[in-house]
Coordinates of C-alpha atoms in Angstrom, one line a residue:
X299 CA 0.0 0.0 0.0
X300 CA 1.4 3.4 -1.2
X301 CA 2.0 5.8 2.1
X302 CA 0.3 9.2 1.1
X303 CA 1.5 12.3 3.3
X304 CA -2.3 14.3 4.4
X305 CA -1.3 18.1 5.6
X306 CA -4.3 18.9 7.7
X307 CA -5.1 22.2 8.7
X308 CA -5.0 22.8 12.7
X309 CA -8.5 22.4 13.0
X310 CA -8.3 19.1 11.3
X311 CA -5.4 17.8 12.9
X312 CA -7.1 18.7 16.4
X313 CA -10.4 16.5 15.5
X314 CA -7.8 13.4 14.5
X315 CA -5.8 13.7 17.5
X316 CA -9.8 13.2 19.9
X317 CA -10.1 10.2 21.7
X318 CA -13.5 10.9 22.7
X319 CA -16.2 8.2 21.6
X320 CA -18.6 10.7 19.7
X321 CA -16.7 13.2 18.2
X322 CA -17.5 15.8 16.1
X323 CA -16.4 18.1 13.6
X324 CA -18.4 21.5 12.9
X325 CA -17.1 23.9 10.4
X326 CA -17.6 26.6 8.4
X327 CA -17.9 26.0 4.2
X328 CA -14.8 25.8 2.5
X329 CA -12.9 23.6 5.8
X330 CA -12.8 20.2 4.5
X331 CA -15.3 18.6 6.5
X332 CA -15.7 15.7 4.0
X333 CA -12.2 15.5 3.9
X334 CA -11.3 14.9 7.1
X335 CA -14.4 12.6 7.3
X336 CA -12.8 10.5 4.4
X337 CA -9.1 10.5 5.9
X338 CA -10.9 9.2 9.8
X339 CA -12.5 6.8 7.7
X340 CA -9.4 5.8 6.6
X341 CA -6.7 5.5 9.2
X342 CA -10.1 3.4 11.0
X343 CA -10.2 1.0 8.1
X344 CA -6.8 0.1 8.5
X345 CA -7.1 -1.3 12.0
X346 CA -8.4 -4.7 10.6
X347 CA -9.3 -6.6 7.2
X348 CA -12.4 -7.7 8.5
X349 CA -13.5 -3.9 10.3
X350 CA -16.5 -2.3 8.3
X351 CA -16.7 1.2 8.8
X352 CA -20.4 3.3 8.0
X353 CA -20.6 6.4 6.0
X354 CA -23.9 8.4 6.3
X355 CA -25.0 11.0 4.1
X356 CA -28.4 12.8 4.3
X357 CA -29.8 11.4 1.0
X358 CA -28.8 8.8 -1.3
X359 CA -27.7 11.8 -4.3
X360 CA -25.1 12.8 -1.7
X361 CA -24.0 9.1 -1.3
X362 CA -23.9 8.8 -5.7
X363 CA -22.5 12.5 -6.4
X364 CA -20.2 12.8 -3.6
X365 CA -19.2 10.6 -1.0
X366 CA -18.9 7.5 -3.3
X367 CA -16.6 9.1 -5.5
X368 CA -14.7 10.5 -3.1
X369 CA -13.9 7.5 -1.1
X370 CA -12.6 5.5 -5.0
X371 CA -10.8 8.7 -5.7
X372 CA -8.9 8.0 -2.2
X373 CA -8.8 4.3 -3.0
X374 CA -6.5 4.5 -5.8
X375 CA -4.6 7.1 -4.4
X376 CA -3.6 4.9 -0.9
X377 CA -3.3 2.0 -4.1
X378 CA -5.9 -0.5 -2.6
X379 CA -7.6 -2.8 -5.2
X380 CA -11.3 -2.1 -4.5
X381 CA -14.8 -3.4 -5.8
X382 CA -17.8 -0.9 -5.4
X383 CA -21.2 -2.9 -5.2
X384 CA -23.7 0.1 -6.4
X385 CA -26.8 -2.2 -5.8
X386 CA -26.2 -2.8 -1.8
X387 CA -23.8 0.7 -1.4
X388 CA -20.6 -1.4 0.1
X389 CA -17.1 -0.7 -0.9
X390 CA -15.1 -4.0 -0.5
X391 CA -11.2 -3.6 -0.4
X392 CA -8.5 -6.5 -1.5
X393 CA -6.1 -5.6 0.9
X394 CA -5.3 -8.4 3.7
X395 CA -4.8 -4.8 6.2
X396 CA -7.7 -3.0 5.1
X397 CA -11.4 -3.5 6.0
X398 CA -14.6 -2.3 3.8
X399 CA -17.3 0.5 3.5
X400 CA -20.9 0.6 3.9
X401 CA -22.5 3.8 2.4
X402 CA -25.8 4.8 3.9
X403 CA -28.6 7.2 3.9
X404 CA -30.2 9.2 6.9
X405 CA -33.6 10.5 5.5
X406 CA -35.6 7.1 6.5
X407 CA -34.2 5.9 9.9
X408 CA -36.1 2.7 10.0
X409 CA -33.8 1.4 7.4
X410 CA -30.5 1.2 9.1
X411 CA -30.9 -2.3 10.6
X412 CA -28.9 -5.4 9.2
X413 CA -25.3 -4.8 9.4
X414 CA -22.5 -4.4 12.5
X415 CA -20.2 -1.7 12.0
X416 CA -16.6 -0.9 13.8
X417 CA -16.4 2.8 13.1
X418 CA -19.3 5.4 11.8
X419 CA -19.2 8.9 10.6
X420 CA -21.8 10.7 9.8
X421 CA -22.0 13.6 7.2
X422 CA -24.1 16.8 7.5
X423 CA -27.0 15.6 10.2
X424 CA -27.8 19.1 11.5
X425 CA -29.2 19.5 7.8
X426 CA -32.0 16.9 9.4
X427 CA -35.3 18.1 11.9
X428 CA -33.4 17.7 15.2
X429 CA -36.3 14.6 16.3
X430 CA -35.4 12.9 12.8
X431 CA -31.2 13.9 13.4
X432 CA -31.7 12.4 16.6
X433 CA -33.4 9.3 15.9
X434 CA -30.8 8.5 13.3
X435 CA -28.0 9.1 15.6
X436 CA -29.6 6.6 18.2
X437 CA -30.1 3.9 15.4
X438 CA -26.1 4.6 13.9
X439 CA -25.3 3.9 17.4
X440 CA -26.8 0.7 18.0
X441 CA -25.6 -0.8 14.7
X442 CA -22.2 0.7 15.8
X443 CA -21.1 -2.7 17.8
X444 CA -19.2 -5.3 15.4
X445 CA -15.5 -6.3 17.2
X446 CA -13.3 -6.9 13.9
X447 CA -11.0 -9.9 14.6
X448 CA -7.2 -8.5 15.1
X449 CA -8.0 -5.5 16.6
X450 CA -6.6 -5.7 20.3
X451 CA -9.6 -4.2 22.7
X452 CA -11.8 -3.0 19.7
X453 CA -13.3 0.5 20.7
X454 CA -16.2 1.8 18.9
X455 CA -16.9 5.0 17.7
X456 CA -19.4 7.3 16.0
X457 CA -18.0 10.5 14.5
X458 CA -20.4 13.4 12.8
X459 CA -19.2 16.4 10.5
X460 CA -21.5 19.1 9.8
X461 CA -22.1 23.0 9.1
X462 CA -23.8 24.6 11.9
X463 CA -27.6 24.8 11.1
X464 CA -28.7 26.9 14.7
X465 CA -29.7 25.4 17.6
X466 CA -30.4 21.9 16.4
X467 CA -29.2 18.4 17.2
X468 CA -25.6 19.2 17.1
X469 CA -25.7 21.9 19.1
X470 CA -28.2 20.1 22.1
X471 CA -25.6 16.7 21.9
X472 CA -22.2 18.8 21.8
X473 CA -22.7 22.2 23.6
X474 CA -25.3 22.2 25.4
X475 CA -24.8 18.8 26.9
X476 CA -20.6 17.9 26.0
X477 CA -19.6 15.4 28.1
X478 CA -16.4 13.5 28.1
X479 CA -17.9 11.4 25.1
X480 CA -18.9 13.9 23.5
X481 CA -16.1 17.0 22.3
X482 CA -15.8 19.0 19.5
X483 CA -14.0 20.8 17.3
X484 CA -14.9 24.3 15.9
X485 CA -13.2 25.3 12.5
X486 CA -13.3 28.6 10.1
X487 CA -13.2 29.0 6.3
X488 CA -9.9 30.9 7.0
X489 CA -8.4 27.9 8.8
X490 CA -8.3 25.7 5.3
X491 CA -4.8 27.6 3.1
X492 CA -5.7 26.0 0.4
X493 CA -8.9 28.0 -0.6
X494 CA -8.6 30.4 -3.7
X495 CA -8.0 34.3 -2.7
X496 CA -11.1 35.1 -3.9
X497 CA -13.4 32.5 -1.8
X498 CA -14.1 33.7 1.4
X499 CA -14.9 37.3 -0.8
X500 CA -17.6 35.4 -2.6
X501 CA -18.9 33.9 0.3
X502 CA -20.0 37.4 2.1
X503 CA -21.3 38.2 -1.6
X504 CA -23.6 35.1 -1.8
X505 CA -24.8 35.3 2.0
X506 CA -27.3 37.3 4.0
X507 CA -24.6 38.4 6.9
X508 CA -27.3 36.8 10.0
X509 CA -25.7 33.3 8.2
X510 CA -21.8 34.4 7.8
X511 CA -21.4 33.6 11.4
X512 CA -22.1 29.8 10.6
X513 CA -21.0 29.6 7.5
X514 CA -17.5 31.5 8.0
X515 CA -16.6 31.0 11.7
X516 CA -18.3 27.8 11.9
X517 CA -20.7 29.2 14.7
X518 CA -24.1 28.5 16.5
X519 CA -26.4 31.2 15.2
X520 CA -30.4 31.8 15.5
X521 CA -30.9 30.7 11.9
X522 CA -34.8 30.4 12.7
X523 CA -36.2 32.9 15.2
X524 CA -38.6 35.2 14.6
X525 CA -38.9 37.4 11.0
X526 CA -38.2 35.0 8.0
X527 CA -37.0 37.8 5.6
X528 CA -35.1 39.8 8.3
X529 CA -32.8 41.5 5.4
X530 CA -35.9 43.1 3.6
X531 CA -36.0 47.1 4.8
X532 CA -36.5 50.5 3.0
X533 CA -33.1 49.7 1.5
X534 CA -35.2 47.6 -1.1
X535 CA -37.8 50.2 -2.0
X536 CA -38.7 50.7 -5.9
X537 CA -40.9 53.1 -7.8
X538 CA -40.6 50.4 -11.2
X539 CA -43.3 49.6 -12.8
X540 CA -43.8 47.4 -16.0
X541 CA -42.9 49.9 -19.2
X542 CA -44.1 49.4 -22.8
X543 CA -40.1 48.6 -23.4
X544 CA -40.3 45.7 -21.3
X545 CA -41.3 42.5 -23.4
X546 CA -40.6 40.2 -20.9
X547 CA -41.8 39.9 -17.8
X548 CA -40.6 37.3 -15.0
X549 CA -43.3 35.5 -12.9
X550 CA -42.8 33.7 -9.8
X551 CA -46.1 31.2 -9.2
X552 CA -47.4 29.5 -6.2
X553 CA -50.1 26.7 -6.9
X554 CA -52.7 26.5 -4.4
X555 CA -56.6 26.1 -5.0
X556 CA -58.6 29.8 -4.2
X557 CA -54.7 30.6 -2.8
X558 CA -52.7 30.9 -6.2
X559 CA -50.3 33.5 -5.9
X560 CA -47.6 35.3 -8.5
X561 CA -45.0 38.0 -8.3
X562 CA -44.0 39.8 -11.4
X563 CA -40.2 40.7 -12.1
X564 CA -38.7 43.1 -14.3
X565 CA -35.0 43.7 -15.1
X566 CA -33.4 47.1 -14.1
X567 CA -29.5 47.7 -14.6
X568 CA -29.3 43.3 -14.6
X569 CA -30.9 43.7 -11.0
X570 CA -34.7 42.3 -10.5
X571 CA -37.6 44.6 -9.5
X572 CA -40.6 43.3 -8.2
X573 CA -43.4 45.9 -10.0
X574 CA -47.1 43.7 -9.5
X575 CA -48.3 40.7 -8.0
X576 CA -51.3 38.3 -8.6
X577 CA -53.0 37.1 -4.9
X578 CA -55.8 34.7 -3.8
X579 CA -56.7 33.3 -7.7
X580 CA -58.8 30.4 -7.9
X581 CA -56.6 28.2 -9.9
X582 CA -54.2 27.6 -12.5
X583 CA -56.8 28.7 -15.5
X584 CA -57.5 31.4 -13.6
X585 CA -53.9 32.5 -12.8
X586 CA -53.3 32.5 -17.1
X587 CA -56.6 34.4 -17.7
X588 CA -55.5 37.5 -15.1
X589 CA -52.2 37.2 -16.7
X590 CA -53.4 36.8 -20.2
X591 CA -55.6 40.1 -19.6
X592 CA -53.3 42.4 -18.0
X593 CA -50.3 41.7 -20.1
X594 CA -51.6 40.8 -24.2
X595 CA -48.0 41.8 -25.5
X596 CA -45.6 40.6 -23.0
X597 CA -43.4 37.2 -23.6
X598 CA -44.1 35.8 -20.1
X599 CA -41.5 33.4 -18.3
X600 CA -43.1 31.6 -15.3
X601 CA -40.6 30.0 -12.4
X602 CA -43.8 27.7 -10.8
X603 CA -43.2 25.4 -7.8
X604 CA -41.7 22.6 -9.2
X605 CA -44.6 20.3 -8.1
X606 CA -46.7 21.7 -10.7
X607 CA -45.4 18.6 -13.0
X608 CA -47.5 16.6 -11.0
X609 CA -50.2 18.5 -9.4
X610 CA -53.5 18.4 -11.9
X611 CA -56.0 21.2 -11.5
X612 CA -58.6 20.7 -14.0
X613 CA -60.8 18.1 -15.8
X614 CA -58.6 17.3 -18.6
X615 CA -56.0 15.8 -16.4
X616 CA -53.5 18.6 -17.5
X617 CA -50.5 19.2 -14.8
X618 CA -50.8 23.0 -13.6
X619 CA -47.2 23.2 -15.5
X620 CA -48.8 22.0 -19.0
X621 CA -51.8 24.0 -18.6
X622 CA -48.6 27.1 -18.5
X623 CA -47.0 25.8 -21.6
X624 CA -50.3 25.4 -23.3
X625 CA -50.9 29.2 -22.7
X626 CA -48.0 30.3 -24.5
X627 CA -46.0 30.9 -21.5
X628 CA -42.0 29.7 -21.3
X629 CA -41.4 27.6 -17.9
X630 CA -38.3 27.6 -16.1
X631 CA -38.0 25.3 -13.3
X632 CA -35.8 22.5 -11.5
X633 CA -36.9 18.6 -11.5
X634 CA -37.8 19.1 -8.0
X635 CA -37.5 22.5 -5.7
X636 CA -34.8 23.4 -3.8
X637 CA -34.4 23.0 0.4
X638 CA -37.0 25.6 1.5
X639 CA -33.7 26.9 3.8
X640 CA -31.9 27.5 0.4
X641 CA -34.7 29.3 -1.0
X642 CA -35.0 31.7 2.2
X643 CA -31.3 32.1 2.2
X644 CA -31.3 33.3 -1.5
X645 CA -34.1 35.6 -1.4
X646 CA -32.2 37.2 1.7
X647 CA -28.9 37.3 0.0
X648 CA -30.4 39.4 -2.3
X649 CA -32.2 41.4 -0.4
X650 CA -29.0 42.4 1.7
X651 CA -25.8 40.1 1.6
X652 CA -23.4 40.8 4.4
X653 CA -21.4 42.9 2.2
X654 CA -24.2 45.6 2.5
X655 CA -25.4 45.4 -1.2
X656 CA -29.6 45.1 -2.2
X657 CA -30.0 43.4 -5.3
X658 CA -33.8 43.4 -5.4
X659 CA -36.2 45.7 -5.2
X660 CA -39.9 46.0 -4.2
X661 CA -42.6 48.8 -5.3
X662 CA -44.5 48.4 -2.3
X663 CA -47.2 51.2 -4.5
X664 CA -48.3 48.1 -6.6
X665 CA -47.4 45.1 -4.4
X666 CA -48.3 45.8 -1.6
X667 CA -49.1 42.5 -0.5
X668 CA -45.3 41.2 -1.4
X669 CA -44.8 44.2 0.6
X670 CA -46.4 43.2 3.7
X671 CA -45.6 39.3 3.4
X672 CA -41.8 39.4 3.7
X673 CA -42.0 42.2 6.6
X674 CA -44.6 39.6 7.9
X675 CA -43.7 36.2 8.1
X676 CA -42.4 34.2 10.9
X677 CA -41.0 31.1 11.4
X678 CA -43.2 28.8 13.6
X679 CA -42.5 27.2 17.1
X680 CA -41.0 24.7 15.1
X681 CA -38.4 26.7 13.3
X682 CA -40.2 26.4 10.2
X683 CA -41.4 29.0 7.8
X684 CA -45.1 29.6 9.0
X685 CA -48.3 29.1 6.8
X686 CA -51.1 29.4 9.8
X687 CA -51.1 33.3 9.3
X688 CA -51.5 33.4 5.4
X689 CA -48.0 35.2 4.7
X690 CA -46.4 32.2 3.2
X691 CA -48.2 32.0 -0.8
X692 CA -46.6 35.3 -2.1
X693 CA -43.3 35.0 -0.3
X694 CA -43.0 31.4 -1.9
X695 CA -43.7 32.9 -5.6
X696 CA -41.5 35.6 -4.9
X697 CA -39.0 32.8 -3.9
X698 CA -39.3 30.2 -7.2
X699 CA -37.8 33.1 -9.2
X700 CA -35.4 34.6 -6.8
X701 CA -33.6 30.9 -6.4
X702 CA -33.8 29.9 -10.3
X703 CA -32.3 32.8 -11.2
X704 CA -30.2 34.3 -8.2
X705 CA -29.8 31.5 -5.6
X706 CA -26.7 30.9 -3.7
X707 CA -24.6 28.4 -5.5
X708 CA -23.4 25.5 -3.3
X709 CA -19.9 26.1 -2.2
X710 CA -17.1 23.4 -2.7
X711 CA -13.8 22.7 -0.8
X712 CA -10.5 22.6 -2.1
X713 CA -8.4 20.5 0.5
X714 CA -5.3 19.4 -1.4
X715 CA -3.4 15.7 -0.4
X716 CA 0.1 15.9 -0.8
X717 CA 2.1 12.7 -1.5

């Protein structure tokens, strides 16, 4: 087996260097969290050819795009002969010093049951509700229990990675109750050398500056109390409205029955303006009559929930989507819609990122509904985005386009291995 030289950053080297039994890893973007996950995973794999060690990602995409990839890429690099099983998610290794992988998911607890592992580590769980976070963890645990033979006084141990996400699991298991068994080590975005010169710059550009806290310094941050769109202020005032010149016009839709709901974009020096809004239609028909009415002349571009390409709202069995394209209308939207946190994070980045810039703009004259929606809404006792009060149709259209066209871009890290 080819030795290959790791140069962690301090942070990193900190984490390898616990003992604990539950350690963790919490770090701002750009740190190599999945990095150092991948190298643990490692250096526990070569206690013992027969030691399987468990790597948990939140969905299975992150298993196929990501950590699966990564972990053959690291294969071949350490020079281990390897087969990778798609159908059942194991890695097994032909090395008579190294044991095997087992990559699972954590978005349906139930199903981590049949297997023993030596070592775990679990990637990104404070994305999860803390309950369902928590009943994963307890699950990981209890599968967390198989004594590989050759190891002298096995010890097993269950090690998470994450980005602070507020006051969730992570914070309840490490901070607030840290024990012995459970320590934890911080890291920033300026801890990791090996980021371009120009990341951390793009980071404050991207990010509302309530989330550079977590995101930067790796921090626990009230990422859900109290004002959903806490960036909106007179700072994003406009007196736009829609001009002959404009011929097209960008819709943001929210499909509900009696509820629909659309906000209507224009472009002004390549920054959006929010001039009118649609509220409280009865459905899709009568979304692209009101449409159809006000604007004759206008090419109209719709960003509609993504559901819309299965939700049918009239007798013909049409989708709410094909009754759009069947109306002339261009469609622009995603297979399925982004994390309702990305799509709150985006409309706020725009609104004000922590650099101080407003790159959208509201004419609260002629919506004055989108106007009183994102002053509004609340999150919920939950620390989700509340829909008892009403506020939530508008702010979601208003959202659709925002994140198609301006959403933050998911950050990557760039932790070299030298060898």
């Amino acid at each position: 087996m080819r030795t290959v030289t790791i140069k962690p950053t301090q942070p990193q080297a900190d984490f390898h260097a616990l003992t604990c039994k539950y350690p963790a890893f919490v770090g701002g973007f750009g740190t190599g969290k999945s990095e150092t996950m991948a190298n643990q995973a490692f250096m526990d794999a070569s206690h013992s050819s027969g030691a399987l060690i468990a790597l948990y990602e939140p969905t299975y995409d992150l298993i196929r795009l990501i950590m699966a990839p990564r972990m053959e890429e690291k294969l071949q690099q350490y020079g281990i002969r390897y087969k990778y099983n798609k159908s059942e998610n194991i890695i097994h290794t032909s090395n008579s010093q190294f044991g095997d992988f087992i990559l699972r998911t954590l978005d349906n607890p139930a199903r981590i049951v049949g297997y023993e592992s030596y070592r775990s580590h679990v990637d990104e769980i404070d994305t999860l509700k803390a309950d369902h976070a928590r009943e994963a963890w307890i699950k990981i645990i209890a599968r967390n229990r198989q004594q590989p033979t050759g190891v002298i006084n096995p010890f097993n141990r269950v090690s998470a990675y994450t980005t602070p996400e507020g006051f969730r699991f992570v914070y309840d298991r490490w901070v607030k109750n840290a024990s012995k068994e459970y320590q934890m080590i911080q890291a920033s975005t300026m801890s990791n050398p090996f980021l371009p010169d120009d990341y951390v710059d793009s980071l404050r550009a991207s990010y509302p500056a309530n989330l550079i806290e977590a995101y930067l310094d790796g921090e626990f941050v009230n990422l859900t109390g109290g004002q959903i769109y806490n960036q909106y202020s007179t700072g994003n005032r406009s007196f736009e409205t829609v001009q002959y010149s404009d011929k097209v016009l960008y819709i943001g839709m929210d499909f509900n029955v009696t509820k629909m709901a659309a906000r209507v974009f224009v472009y002004r020096d390549k920054q959006p303006h929010c001039v009118d809004e649609f509220n409280e239609l009865y459905d899709t028909a009568d979304m692209i009559e009101h449409i159809q009415m006000r604007y004759p002349d206008k090419k109209i571009i719709v960003y509609p929930d993504a559901s819309g390409n299965n939700r049918k709202s009239n007798a013909a069995d049409e989708t709410d989507i094909k009754l759009l394209k069947k109306a002339g209308f261009r469609i622009k939207a995603k297979d399925a819609n982004p994390r309702v946190k990305t799509r709150i994070n985006s409309v706020n980045a725009m609104l004000c990122n922590s650099k101080g810039e407003r790159r959208v703009f509201i004419n609260k004259d002629t919506c004055p509904v989108t106007h009183d929606e994102l002053e509004q809404q609340v999150y919920n006792d939950k620390g989700e985005p509340d829909k008892a009060g009403g506020k939530d149709h508008g702010n979601d259209a208003f959202g659709y386009f925002i994140v198609y066209e301006h959403g933050i871009k998911p950050k990557t890290s760039h932790f070299k291995i030298h060898g």
